[in-house]
Amino acid sequence: MFPWSDTTRPVDERVEALLDAMSLAEQIGQLGAFWPRPKSNGAGLNDVAPMESAMSSGEFEEVSADGLGHLTRVFGSAPIDPETGVATLARFQQQVQQRSRFGIPAIAHEECLTGFTAYGATVYPAAIAWGATFDPELVGEMAHAIGSDMAALGVHQGLSPLLDVVRDYRWGRVEETIGEDPFLVGTLGTAYVRGLQDAGVQATLKHFVGYSAARAGRNHAPVTIGTRELEDVLLPPFEMAVREGEVASVMNSYSDVDGVPAGASRHLLTEVLRERWGFTGTVVSDYWSISFLESMHHVADDLTEAGALSLNAGLDIELPETGAYAHLAEAVERGLVSEGVIREAARRILRQKVQLGLLDEGWDAAAAGRAVHLDSERNREIARRMAEQSVVLCANDAGVLPLRADSIALLGPISENPLTFMGCYSFPNHVLPRYPELASGLPLTSLADAVRAEFPDTRVDVVAGVDILDPDTSGIEGAVAAARDAAVAVVAVGDLAGMFGGGTSGEGCDSVDLRLPGAQADLVRAVLDTGTPTLLLVVSGRPYSLGEFGDRAAAVVQAFMPGAEGGAALAGVLSGRVNPSGKLPVGVPDHPGGQPGTYIAAPLAWFTDGVSNLDPRPLYPFGHGLSYTTFAVSDLALTADEVPTDGTLTATVRLTNTGERAGAEVVQFYLSDVTAQVVRPIKLLAAFRKVHLEPGASATLRVDFSTDLMSFTGVDLTRVVEPGAMKLSVGTSSENLPLVADFRLTGGLRVVGEGRTLSPTVTVE
């Protein structure tokens, strides 16, 4: 038995024994990947990944000649059944082992942002809908189900979750984010990491870091933010997932941050990630981002320089296929990178392979995976609960919901197209556009069919009126006629996700402003003009401006791509079978432009009467969401009104269901600096908890806040806790905070070192 195959030896000892036996070329081989993908059509319109048609990889025999680090998306690149996928992966693994002197298999990775991105796999709600649940336990349960399916098939790593914090709603990838608040994103993202990894699949955080702050919300655009926004808004979710979630992998961002591409930033990939946070896993490149250093960023003259830049920065593995890293031996000869840096990167990936059991004596590629049902009843049940808990009731002033009507006009382009329920990384929207002859691969129920099933004794007339994006308005007349002939109208508008301009939401599908796409706003206006009580239902990947309609609609419901079970979930909310409990993870804008984008705003970024004619406040704020029952928060109490800068503050509050049916409310706690040495946001979410209560029942929430949670990046760019006046506000949205308690931090200015507390402790009695 070779020492690296001996499971009785410590992991690091096994890794070092293998490294000592490997040549430089064999170590370099572990840093690359191969993608057994269908060839692009060359036009780029149907590419699975960014600029795929512009890239080419070597043949498998060439790429794997000295070993291979990763196999890319064996299941997720074309519509294959689980049995074929398992056999294909096993065949590639056997070839990889045969071509390695040491029989080292590859790590197989796949996408899993809306569930396993494979043909016939359950499509869960998009990540922005996870944020709307405000329920980390449910997100973790979903991730564990996704991971268990992937692990059963022989997959080792998932390229999820995305921890970018929303900064501009126009960005196409808003649907892939968890929301606009770093604590919400970090909490739910860490829950996803734990769930996936507990199931045996390594999670990958993306995109580290700054991608969501791209200028003008344009994909791949430069990022020009200051150190404080980076440290206090964009980095904390990643730090939480690294330190609390112990994530195995991190993926770099495509963006350049203040002129330095993230994939070439030693500051980000080594100093922050490893030296400050103690990350010990692997850093993988976003697809072709190393080559982009030459072709897009122009910070390298050739692929040899590009590979050396990334490797020296701390980027271990090139995905999706070996390109620039094929030139690392030349980089050594040219003095651009040292053999020691290559050995360190190889050490990290070999350590993961040992931890995954890939180097154990007797590991058998043919027995490493088994076909499983990817759309099981378990998966569907979790997807249903995720969908139901993510629907947000924004307004119901006329009391039209739950619907009680003998006739319903169901209008709008969302009505009969269940693909609108799915994100851009769902297999039906991500890959199947290449295969128009194939169906979705799994049972899907349209909103129209779900509403008919939910209201069997009600006449339901369905008229689309307009398309998602087509400006043609000729069908509006038919929708108006249906609305006039019904007791109530439901206008379902929103997005269809796609890739690189192939949809209204998704990667490369950015928006010039926040108006509803196409002629959908014309449809809404025309139906509202009929005078028929109208429910506006938005199913989208980003929030759209609804200020024009908010006061005119009888009710407003926002759903964020609720997945394969979305139709039934939405129909259940309309009927009242489901009591909505979702909360907005992003604000819904009042105006289509002229707004700061998120609730995390300094005083001058918020409404200041007389300073500007533009009011940036949203129509429906972050954290907002109504229910068919009512709740009251009361009895806020603090353990002390003075807290040392190195101490702990404990707050208690009471939540009561004051209505007549069971429901869930999200109690939200926000901290505010009254005065600080730098300009601070008006408020920041510091804790939350979703609580289910029966009618008349109450619960007491206790929250223990370390003062680390009150720290910020000070004038000298050091993280500090500053003495002075503070406020804790409690309520049910960022703008509905009826309870406020003042307290003071006392003592001297405290510099907060690495390893700070990132989460409060919340208990419910």
PDB file of C-alpha atoms in Angstrom, residues 280-436:
ATOM      1  CA  THR A 280      -7.656  26.285   4.301  1.00  0.00           C
ATOM      2  CA  GLY A 281      -9.659  25.091   1.288  1.00  0.00           C
ATOM      3  CA  THR A 282      -9.171  25.641  -2.415  1.00  0.00           C
ATOM      4  CA  VAL A 283      -9.750  28.731  -4.518  1.00  0.00           C
ATOM      5  CA  VAL A 284     -11.168  27.870  -7.948  1.00  0.00           C
ATOM      6  CA  SER A 285     -11.423  30.216 -10.881  1.00  0.00           C
ATOM      7  CA  ASP A 286     -14.714  31.337 -12.279  1.00  0.00           C
ATOM      8  CA  TYR A 287     -14.899  29.916 -15.763  1.00  0.00           C
ATOM      9  CA  TRP A 288     -12.034  31.248 -17.922  1.00  0.00           C
ATOM     10  CA  SER A 289     -11.395  34.161 -15.579  1.00  0.00           C
ATOM     11  CA  ILE A 290      -7.648  33.448 -15.580  1.00  0.00           C
ATOM     12  CA  SER A 291      -7.531  33.723 -19.367  1.00  0.00           C
ATOM     13  CA  PHE A 292      -9.565  36.931 -19.042  1.00  0.00           C
ATOM     14  CA  LEU A 293      -6.551  38.554 -17.370  1.00  0.00           C
ATOM     15  CA  GLU A 294      -5.019  38.613 -20.836  1.00  0.00           C
ATOM     16  CA  SER A 295      -8.034  38.869 -23.122  1.00  0.00           C
ATOM     17  CA  MET A 296     -10.354  41.158 -21.116  1.00  0.00           C
ATOM     18  CA  HIS A 297      -8.495  42.934 -18.317  1.00  0.00           C
ATOM     19  CA  HIS A 298      -5.227  43.387 -20.243  1.00  0.00           C
ATOM     20  CA  VAL A 299      -3.010  42.967 -17.185  1.00  0.00           C
ATOM     21  CA  ALA A 300      -1.033  40.102 -18.757  1.00  0.00           C
ATOM     22  CA  ASP A 301       0.745  39.852 -22.108  1.00  0.00           C
ATOM     23  CA  ASP A 302       0.006  36.173 -22.596  1.00  0.00           C
ATOM     24  CA  LEU A 303      -1.517  33.119 -20.922  1.00  0.00           C
ATOM     25  CA  THR A 304       1.781  32.308 -19.221  1.00  0.00           C
ATOM     26  CA  GLU A 305       1.754  35.631 -17.412  1.00  0.00           C
ATOM     27  CA  ALA A 306      -1.964  35.303 -16.671  1.00  0.00           C
ATOM     28  CA  GLY A 307      -1.476  31.901 -15.060  1.00  0.00           C
ATOM     29  CA  ALA A 308       1.432  33.148 -12.986  1.00  0.00           C
ATOM     30  CA  LEU A 309      -0.540  36.188 -11.807  1.00  0.00           C
ATOM     31  CA  SER A 310      -3.458  34.058 -10.603  1.00  0.00           C
ATOM     32  CA  LEU A 311      -1.375  31.344  -9.003  1.00  0.00           C
ATOM     33  CA  ASN A 312       0.791  33.864  -7.141  1.00  0.00           C
ATOM     34  CA  ALA A 313      -2.368  35.615  -5.953  1.00  0.00           C
ATOM     35  CA  GLY A 314      -3.634  32.368  -4.395  1.00  0.00           C
ATOM     36  CA  LEU A 315      -5.920  30.882  -7.060  1.00  0.00           C
ATOM     37  CA  ASP A 316      -5.395  27.114  -6.972  1.00  0.00           C
ATOM     38  CA  ILE A 317      -7.499  25.517  -9.709  1.00  0.00           C
ATOM     39  CA  GLU A 318      -8.386  26.687 -13.197  1.00  0.00           C
ATOM     40  CA  LEU A 319     -11.952  25.991 -14.286  1.00  0.00           C
ATOM     41  CA  PRO A 320     -13.709  24.880 -16.390  1.00  0.00           C
ATOM     42  CA  GLU A 321     -10.710  23.555 -18.316  1.00  0.00           C
ATOM     43  CA  THR A 322      -6.956  23.904 -18.333  1.00  0.00           C
ATOM     44  CA  GLY A 323      -5.873  26.936 -20.328  1.00  0.00           C
ATOM     45  CA  ALA A 324      -3.456  29.363 -18.723  1.00  0.00           C
ATOM     46  CA  TYR A 325      -2.268  26.780 -16.187  1.00  0.00           C
ATOM     47  CA  ALA A 326      -1.054  24.579 -19.051  1.00  0.00           C
ATOM     48  CA  HIS A 327       1.747  27.163 -19.311  1.00  0.00           C
ATOM     49  CA  LEU A 328       2.896  27.029 -15.668  1.00  0.00           C
ATOM     50  CA  ALA A 329       6.051  25.047 -16.441  1.00  0.00           C
ATOM     51  CA  GLU A 330       7.031  27.813 -18.840  1.00  0.00           C
ATOM     52  CA  ALA A 331       6.177  30.354 -16.124  1.00  0.00           C
ATOM     53  CA  VAL A 332       8.681  28.617 -13.837  1.00  0.00           C
ATOM     54  CA  GLU A 333      11.335  28.738 -16.548  1.00  0.00           C
ATOM     55  CA  ARG A 334      10.677  32.455 -17.047  1.00  0.00           C
ATOM     56  CA  GLY A 335      10.913  33.130 -13.327  1.00  0.00           C
ATOM     57  CA  LEU A 336       7.295  34.252 -13.057  1.00  0.00           C
ATOM     58  CA  VAL A 337       6.283  31.696 -10.457  1.00  0.00           C
ATOM     59  CA  SER A 338       8.173  29.357  -8.129  1.00  0.00           C
ATOM     60  CA  GLU A 339       7.899  25.599  -7.824  1.00  0.00           C
ATOM     61  CA  GLY A 340       6.996  26.144  -4.164  1.00  0.00           C
ATOM     62  CA  VAL A 341       3.867  28.096  -5.094  1.00  0.00           C
ATOM     63  CA  ILE A 342       2.805  25.297  -7.443  1.00  0.00           C
ATOM     64  CA  ARG A 343       3.431  22.700  -4.749  1.00  0.00           C
ATOM     65  CA  GLU A 344       1.309  24.655  -2.251  1.00  0.00           C
ATOM     66  CA  ALA A 345      -1.641  24.838  -4.644  1.00  0.00           C
ATOM     67  CA  ALA A 346      -1.304  21.132  -5.448  1.00  0.00           C
ATOM     68  CA  ARG A 347      -1.142  20.421  -1.719  1.00  0.00           C
ATOM     69  CA  ARG A 348      -4.506  22.060  -1.194  1.00  0.00           C
ATOM     70  CA  ILE A 349      -6.334  20.112  -3.886  1.00  0.00           C
ATOM     71  CA  LEU A 350      -4.697  16.822  -2.893  1.00  0.00           C
ATOM     72  CA  ARG A 351      -5.753  17.427   0.686  1.00  0.00           C
ATOM     73  CA  GLN A 352      -9.345  17.746  -0.508  1.00  0.00           C
ATOM     74  CA  LYS A 353      -9.041  14.560  -2.522  1.00  0.00           C
ATOM     75  CA  VAL A 354      -7.766  12.724   0.542  1.00  0.00           C
ATOM     76  CA  GLN A 355     -10.605  14.144   2.634  1.00  0.00           C
ATOM     77  CA  LEU A 356     -13.108  13.001  -0.004  1.00  0.00           C
ATOM     78  CA  GLY A 357     -11.680   9.474   0.104  1.00  0.00           C
ATOM     79  CA  LEU A 358     -10.508   9.586  -3.522  1.00  0.00           C
ATOM     80  CA  LEU A 359      -7.014   8.350  -2.627  1.00  0.00           C
ATOM     81  CA  ASP A 360      -8.116   5.553  -0.304  1.00  0.00           C
ATOM     82  CA  GLU A 361      -6.926   2.070  -1.119  1.00  0.00           C
ATOM     83  CA  GLY A 362      -9.533   0.356  -3.251  1.00  0.00           C
ATOM     84  CA  TRP A 363     -11.444   3.460  -4.355  1.00  0.00           C
ATOM     85  CA  ASP A 364     -13.375   2.325  -7.430  1.00  0.00           C
ATOM     86  CA  ALA A 365     -14.704   4.769  -9.999  1.00  0.00           C
ATOM     87  CA  ALA A 366     -17.255   2.244 -11.197  1.00  0.00           C
ATOM     88  CA  ALA A 367     -18.733   1.969  -7.704  1.00  0.00           C
ATOM     89  CA  ALA A 368     -18.446   5.645  -6.741  1.00  0.00           C
ATOM     90  CA  GLY A 369     -21.886   6.639  -7.998  1.00  0.00           C
ATOM     91  CA  ARG A 370     -25.331   5.209  -8.388  1.00  0.00           C
ATOM     92  CA  ALA A 371     -28.348   6.475 -10.265  1.00  0.00           C
ATOM     93  CA  VAL A 372     -31.007   8.099  -8.089  1.00  0.00           C
ATOM     94  CA  HIS A 373     -34.358   9.713  -8.771  1.00  0.00           C
ATOM     95  CA  LEU A 374     -33.552  13.415  -9.025  1.00  0.00           C
ATOM     96  CA  ASP A 375     -37.132  14.649  -8.693  1.00  0.00           C
ATOM     97  CA  SER A 376     -38.198  12.613  -5.672  1.00  0.00           C
ATOM     98  CA  GLU A 377     -41.200  13.181  -3.434  1.00  0.00           C
ATOM     99  CA  ARG A 378     -38.798  14.353  -0.714  1.00  0.00           C
ATOM    100  CA  ASN A 379     -37.327  16.965  -3.026  1.00  0.00           C
ATOM    101  CA  ARG A 380     -40.725  18.162  -4.165  1.00  0.00           C
ATOM    102  CA  GLU A 381     -41.990  18.487  -0.615  1.00  0.00           C
ATOM    103  CA  ILE A 382     -39.018  20.658   0.347  1.00  0.00           C
ATOM    104  CA  ALA A 383     -39.386  22.675  -2.860  1.00  0.00           C
ATOM    105  CA  ARG A 384     -43.071  23.198  -2.033  1.00  0.00           C
ATOM    106  CA  ARG A 385     -42.314  24.525   1.455  1.00  0.00           C
ATOM    107  CA  MET A 386     -39.560  26.753   0.113  1.00  0.00           C
ATOM    108  CA  ALA A 387     -41.910  28.172  -2.511  1.00  0.00           C
ATOM    109  CA  GLU A 388     -44.779  28.728  -0.082  1.00  0.00           C
ATOM    110  CA  GLN A 389     -42.606  30.471   2.493  1.00  0.00           C
ATOM    111  CA  SER A 390     -40.968  32.726  -0.094  1.00  0.00           C
ATOM    112  CA  VAL A 391     -44.129  34.401  -1.425  1.00  0.00           C
ATOM    113  CA  VAL A 392     -44.432  37.986  -0.184  1.00  0.00           C
ATOM    114  CA  LEU A 393     -47.786  39.676   0.340  1.00  0.00           C
ATOM    115  CA  CYS A 394     -46.853  43.321  -0.191  1.00  0.00           C
ATOM    116  CA  ALA A 395     -50.292  44.937   0.012  1.00  0.00           C
ATOM    117  CA  ASN A 396     -53.867  43.875   0.663  1.00  0.00           C
ATOM    118  CA  ASP A 397     -55.555  47.131   1.568  1.00  0.00           C
ATOM    119  CA  ALA A 398     -58.824  46.252  -0.173  1.00  0.00           C
ATOM    120  CA  GLY A 399     -58.983  42.863   1.513  1.00  0.00           C
ATOM    121  CA  VAL A 400     -59.321  41.087  -1.827  1.00  0.00           C
ATOM    122  CA  LEU A 401     -57.094  38.273  -0.581  1.00  0.00           C
ATOM    123  CA  PRO A 402     -57.772  35.480   0.059  1.00  0.00           C
ATOM    124  CA  LEU A 403     -59.791  35.406  -3.152  1.00  0.00           C
ATOM    125  CA  ARG A 404     -63.506  34.715  -2.855  1.00  0.00           C
ATOM    126  CA  ALA A 405     -65.006  35.203  -6.313  1.00  0.00           C
ATOM    127  CA  ASP A 406     -67.228  33.317  -8.749  1.00  0.00           C
ATOM    128  CA  SER A 407     -65.086  34.409 -11.717  1.00  0.00           C
ATOM    129  CA  ILE A 408     -61.393  35.230 -12.096  1.00  0.00           C
ATOM    130  CA  ALA A 409     -59.608  36.763 -15.079  1.00  0.00           C
ATOM    131  CA  LEU A 410     -56.045  35.431 -14.960  1.00  0.00           C
ATOM    132  CA  LEU A 411     -54.017  37.692 -17.199  1.00  0.00           C
ATOM    133  CA  GLY A 412     -50.404  38.298 -18.121  1.00  0.00           C
ATOM    134  CA  PRO A 413     -47.494  36.368 -19.636  1.00  0.00           C
ATOM    135  CA  ILE A 414     -46.643  34.476 -16.441  1.00  0.00           C
ATOM    136  CA  SER A 415     -50.024  32.717 -16.454  1.00  0.00           C
ATOM    137  CA  GLU A 416     -49.272  29.795 -18.735  1.00  0.00           C
ATOM    138  CA  ASN A 417     -45.469  29.562 -18.754  1.00  0.00           C
ATOM    139  CA  PRO A 418     -44.038  27.640 -15.768  1.00  0.00           C
ATOM    140  CA  LEU A 419     -40.487  28.341 -16.971  1.00  0.00           C
ATOM    141  CA  THR A 420     -40.978  31.811 -15.495  1.00  0.00           C
ATOM    142  CA  PHE A 421     -40.841  30.170 -12.058  1.00  0.00           C
ATOM    143  CA  MET A 422     -37.216  29.107 -12.571  1.00  0.00           C
ATOM    144  CA  GLY A 423     -33.878  30.852 -12.343  1.00  0.00           C
ATOM    145  CA  CYS A 424     -31.242  31.106 -15.052  1.00  0.00           C
ATOM    146  CA  TYR A 425     -29.206  28.272 -13.479  1.00  0.00           C
ATOM    147  CA  SER A 426     -32.126  25.863 -13.558  1.00  0.00           C
ATOM    148  CA  PHE A 427     -31.511  23.189 -16.174  1.00  0.00           C
ATOM    149  CA  PRO A 428     -34.653  24.027 -18.218  1.00  0.00           C
ATOM    150  CA  ASN A 429     -33.551  27.660 -18.621  1.00  0.00           C
ATOM    151  CA  HIS A 430     -29.788  27.108 -18.519  1.00  0.00           C
ATOM    152  CA  VAL A 431     -29.201  24.209 -20.918  1.00  0.00           C
ATOM    153  CA  LEU A 432     -32.447  23.167 -22.609  1.00  0.00           C
ATOM    154  CA  PRO A 433     -32.633  26.240 -24.885  1.00  0.00           C
ATOM    155  CA  ARG A 434     -29.962  24.362 -26.858  1.00  0.00           C
ATOM    156  CA  TYR A 435     -32.417  21.482 -27.234  1.00  0.00           C
ATOM    157  CA  PRO A 436     -35.774  22.986 -28.273  1.00  0.00           C
TER     158      PRO A 436
END
